[in-house]
CSV table of C-alpha atoms in Angstrom, one decimal:
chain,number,residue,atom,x,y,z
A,9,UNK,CA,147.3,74.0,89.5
A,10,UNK,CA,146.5,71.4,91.6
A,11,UNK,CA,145.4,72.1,95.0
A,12,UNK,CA,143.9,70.0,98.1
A,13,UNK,CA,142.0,71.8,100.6
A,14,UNK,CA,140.5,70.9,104.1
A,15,UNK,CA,138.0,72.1,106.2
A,16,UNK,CA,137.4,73.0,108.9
A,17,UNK,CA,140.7,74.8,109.5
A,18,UNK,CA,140.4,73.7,113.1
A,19,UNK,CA,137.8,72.2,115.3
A,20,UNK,CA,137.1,71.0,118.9
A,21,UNK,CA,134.8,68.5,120.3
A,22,UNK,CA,133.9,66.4,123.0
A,23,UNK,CA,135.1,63.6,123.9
A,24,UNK,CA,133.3,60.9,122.8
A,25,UNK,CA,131.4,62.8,120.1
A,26,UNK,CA,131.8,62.0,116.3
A,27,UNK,CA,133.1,64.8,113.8
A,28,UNK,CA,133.6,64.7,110.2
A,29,UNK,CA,136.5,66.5,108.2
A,30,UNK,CA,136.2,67.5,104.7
A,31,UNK,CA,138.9,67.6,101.6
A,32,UNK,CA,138.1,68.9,98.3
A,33,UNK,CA,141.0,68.3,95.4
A,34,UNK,CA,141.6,69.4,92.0
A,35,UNK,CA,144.1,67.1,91.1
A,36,UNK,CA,144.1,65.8,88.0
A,37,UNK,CA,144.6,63.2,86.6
A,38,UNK,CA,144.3,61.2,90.0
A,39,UNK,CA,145.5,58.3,91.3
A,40,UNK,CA,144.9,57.9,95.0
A,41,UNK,CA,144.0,60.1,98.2
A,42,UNK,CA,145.7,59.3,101.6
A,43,UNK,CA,144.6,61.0,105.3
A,44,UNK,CA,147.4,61.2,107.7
A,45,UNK,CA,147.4,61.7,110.9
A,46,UNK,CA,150.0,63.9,112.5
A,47,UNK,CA,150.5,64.3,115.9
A,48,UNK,CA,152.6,67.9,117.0
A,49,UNK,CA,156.3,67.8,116.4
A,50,UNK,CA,155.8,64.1,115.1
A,51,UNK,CA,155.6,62.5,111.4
A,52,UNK,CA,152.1,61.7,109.6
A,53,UNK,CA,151.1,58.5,110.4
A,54,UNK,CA,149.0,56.9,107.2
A,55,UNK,CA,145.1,56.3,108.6
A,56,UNK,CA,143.5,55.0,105.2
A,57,UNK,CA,144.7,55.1,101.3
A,58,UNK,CA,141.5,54.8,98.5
A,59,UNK,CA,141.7,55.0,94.6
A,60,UNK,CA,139.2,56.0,92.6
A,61,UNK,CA,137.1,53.0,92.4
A,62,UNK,CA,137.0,53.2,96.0
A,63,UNK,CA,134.0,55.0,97.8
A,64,UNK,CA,134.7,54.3,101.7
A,65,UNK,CA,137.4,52.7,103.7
A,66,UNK,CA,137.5,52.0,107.6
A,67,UNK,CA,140.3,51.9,110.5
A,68,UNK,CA,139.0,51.1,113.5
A,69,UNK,CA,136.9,54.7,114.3
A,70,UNK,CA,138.4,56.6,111.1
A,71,UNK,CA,135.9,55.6,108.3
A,72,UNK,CA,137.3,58.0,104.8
A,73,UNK,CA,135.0,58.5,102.0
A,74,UNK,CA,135.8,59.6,98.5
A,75,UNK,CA,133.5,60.8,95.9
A,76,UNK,CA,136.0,60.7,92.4
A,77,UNK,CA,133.1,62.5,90.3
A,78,UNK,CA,132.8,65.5,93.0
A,79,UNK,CA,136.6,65.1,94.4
A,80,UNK,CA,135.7,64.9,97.2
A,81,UNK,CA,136.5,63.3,100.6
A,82,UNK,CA,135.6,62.8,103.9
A,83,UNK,CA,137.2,61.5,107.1
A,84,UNK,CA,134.8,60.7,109.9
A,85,UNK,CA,135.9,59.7,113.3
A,86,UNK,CA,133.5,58.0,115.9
A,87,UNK,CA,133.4,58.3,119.4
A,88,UNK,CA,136.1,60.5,119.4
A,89,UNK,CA,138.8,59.8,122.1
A,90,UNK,CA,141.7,62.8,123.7
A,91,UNK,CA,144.4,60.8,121.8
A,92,UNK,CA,142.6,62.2,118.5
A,93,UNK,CA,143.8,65.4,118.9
A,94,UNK,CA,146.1,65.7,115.9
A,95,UNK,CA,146.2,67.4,112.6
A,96,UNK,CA,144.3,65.4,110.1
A,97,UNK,CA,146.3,65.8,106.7
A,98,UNK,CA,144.4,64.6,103.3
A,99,UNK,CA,147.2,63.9,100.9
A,100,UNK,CA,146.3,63.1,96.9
A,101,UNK,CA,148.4,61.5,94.4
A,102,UNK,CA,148.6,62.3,90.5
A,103,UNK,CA,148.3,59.4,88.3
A,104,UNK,CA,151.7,59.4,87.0
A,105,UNK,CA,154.0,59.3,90.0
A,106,UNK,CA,153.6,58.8,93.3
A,107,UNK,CA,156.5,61.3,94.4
A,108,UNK,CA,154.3,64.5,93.7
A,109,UNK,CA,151.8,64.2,96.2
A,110,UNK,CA,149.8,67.6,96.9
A,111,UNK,CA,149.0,68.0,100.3
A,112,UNK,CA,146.1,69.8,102.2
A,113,UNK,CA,147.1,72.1,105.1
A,114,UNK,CA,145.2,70.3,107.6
A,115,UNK,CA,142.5,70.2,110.1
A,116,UNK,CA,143.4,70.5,113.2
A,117,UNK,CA,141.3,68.4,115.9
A,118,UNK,CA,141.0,69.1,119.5
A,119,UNK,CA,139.2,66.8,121.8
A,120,UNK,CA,138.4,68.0,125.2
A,121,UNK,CA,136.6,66.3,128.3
B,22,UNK,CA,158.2,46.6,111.1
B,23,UNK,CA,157.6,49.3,109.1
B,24,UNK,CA,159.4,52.0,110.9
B,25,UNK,CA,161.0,55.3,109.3
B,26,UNK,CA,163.8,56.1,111.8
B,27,UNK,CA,165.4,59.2,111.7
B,28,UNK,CA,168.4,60.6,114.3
B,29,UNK,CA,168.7,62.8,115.6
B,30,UNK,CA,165.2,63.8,116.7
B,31,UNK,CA,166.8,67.5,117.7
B,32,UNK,CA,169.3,69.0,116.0
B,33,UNK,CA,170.7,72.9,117.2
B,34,UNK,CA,173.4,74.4,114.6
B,35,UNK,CA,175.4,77.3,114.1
B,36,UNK,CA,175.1,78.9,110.6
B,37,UNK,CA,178.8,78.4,110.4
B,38,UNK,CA,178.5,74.1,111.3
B,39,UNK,CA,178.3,71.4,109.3
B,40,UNK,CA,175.9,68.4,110.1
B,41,UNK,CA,173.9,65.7,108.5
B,42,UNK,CA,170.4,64.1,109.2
B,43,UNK,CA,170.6,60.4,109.0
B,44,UNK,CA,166.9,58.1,108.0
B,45,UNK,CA,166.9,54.5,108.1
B,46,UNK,CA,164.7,51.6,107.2
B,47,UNK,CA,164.4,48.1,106.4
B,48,UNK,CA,161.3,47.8,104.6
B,49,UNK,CA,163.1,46.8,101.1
B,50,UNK,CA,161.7,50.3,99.9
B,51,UNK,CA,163.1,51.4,97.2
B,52,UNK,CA,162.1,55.1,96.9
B,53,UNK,CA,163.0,57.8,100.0
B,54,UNK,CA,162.2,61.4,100.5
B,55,UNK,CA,163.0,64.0,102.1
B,56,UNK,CA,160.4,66.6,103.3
B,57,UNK,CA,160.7,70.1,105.1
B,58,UNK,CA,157.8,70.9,107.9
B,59,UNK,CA,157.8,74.3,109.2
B,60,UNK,CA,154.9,74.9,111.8
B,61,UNK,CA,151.6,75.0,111.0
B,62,UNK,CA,151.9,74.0,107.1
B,63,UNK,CA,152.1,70.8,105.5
B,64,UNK,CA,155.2,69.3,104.2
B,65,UNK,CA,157.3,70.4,101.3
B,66,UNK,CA,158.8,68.1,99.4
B,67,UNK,CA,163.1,68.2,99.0
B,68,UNK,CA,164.5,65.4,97.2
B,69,UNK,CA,163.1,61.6,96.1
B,70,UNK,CA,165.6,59.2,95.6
B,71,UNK,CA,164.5,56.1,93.6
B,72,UNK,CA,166.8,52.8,93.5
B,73,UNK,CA,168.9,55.1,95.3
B,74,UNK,CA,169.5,57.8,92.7
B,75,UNK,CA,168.5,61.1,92.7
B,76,UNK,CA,165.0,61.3,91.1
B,77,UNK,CA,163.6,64.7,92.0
B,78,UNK,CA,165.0,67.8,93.3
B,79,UNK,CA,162.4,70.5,94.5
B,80,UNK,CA,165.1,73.8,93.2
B,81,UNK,CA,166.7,72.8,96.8
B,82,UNK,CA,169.5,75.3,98.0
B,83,UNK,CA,172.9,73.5,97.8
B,84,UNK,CA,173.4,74.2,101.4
B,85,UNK,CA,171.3,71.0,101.6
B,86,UNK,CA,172.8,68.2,100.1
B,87,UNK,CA,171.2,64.5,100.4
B,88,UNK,CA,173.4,61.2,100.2
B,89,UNK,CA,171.8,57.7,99.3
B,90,UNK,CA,174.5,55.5,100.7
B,91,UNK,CA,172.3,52.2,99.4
B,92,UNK,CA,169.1,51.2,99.4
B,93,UNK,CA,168.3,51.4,103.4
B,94,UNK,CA,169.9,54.4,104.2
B,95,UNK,CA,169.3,58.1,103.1
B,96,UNK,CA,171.2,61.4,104.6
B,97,UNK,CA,170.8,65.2,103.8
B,98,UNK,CA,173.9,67.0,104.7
B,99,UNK,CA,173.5,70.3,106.5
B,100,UNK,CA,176.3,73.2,105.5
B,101,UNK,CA,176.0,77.3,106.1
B,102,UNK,CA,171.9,77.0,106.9
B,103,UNK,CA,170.1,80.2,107.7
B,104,UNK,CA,168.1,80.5,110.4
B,105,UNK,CA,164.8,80.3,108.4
B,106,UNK,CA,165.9,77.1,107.6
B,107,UNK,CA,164.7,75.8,110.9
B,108,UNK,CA,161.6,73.6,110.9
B,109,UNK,CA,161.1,69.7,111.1
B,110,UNK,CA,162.5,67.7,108.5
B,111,UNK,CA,160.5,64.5,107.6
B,112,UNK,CA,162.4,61.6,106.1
B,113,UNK,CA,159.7,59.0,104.3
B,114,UNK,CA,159.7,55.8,102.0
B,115,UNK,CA,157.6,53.9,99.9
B,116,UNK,CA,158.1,50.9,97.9
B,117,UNK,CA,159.2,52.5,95.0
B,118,UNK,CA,158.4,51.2,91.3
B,119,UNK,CA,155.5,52.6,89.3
B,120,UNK,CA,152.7,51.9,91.1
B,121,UNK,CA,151.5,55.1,92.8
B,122,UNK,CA,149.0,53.7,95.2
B,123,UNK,CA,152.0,52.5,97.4
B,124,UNK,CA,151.7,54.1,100.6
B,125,UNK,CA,154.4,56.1,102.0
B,126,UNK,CA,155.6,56.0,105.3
B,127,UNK,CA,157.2,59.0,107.4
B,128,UNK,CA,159.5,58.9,110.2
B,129,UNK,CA,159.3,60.9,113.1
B,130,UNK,CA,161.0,63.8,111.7
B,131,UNK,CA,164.2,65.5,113.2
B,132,UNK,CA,163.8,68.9,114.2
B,133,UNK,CA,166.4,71.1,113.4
B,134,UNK,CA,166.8,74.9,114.7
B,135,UNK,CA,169.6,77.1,113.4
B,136,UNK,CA,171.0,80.0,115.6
């Protein structure tokens, strides 16, 4: 079956601090992994999309990795700011269509002063 | 612009009422979705319409029914829902075709709370 999941669950942090947010998938065969952003009550907002000849892609502070051998992926945000605080969704895509994408059930971030 | 819009953004229905969520965009995508959100989960997908016909239906109940009236606009028409049927409903679209890495872009989701 395949299955995406995230940790940590939840996390809080300064502001101003970095933090890094993990995604291990098992799907199979894959095509491409995707982290949203999703503000409460709000739609995901797409941060960075990677295939599997990609290792690390940057948006302004996100920076998302992705090991294809280990499936695995990071998202890691620098210099945190209050406006991250969102749930940080990883997403991943099965090679053979891109309407069955398996989604993690989030982490979700709080930054604090 | 690569906006998802969908109206309303609150919806409050009887079990007995009918309704209908509208999603609109002007992208050229040719695939749409519909997703349900309830809190705290990710979404679920509903329906997929590609070159607006009906591609993929999740085993939807038919008290949802979606509506692709052309390539722009996609509905899901609300009739008898259940109050467990509340939670935020996420329209999306993506280019379409067979290339998977497309991204997919949601709107801002309508929530909808049956009483």
């Amino acid at each position: 079956k395949n299955q995406v999941e995230q940790s940590p669950q939840s996390l809080i942090i300064l502001e101003g601090k970095n933090c890094t947010l993990q995604c291990n998938y098992t799907v199979s065969p894959f095509s491409n992994l995707r982290w949203y952003k999703q503000d409460t009550g709000r739609g995901p907002v797409s941060l960075t999309i990677m295939t599997f000849s990609e290792n690390t892609k940057s948006n302004g502070r996100y920076t998302a990795t992705l090991d294809a051998d280990t499936k695995q992926s990071s998202l890691h945000i620098t210099a945190s700011q209050l406006s991250d605080s969102a749930s940080y969704i990883c997403v991943v895509s099965p090679f053979y269509t891109a309407s069955k994408l398996t989604f993690g059930t989030g982490t979700r971030l709080q930054v604090t002063l | 612009d690569t906006e998802v819009t969908q109206t309303p953004k609150h919806l409050v229905m009887g079990m007995t009422n009918k309704k209908s969520l509208k999603c609109e965009q002007h992208m050229g995508h040719r695939a749409m979705y519909w997703y349900k959100q309830k809190a705290k989960k990710p979404p679920e997908l509903m329906f997929v319409y590609s070159y607006e016909k009906l591609s993929i239906n999740e085993s939807v109940p038919s008290r949802f029914s979606p509506e692709c009236p052309n390539s722009s606009l996609l509905n899901l028409h609300l009739h008898a829902l259940q109050p467990e049927d509340s939670a935020l409903y996420l329209c999306a679209s993506s280019p379409g075709g067979r290339n998977s890495g497309n991204t997919i872009y949601f709107g801002e989701g309508s929530w909808l709370t049956v009483v």
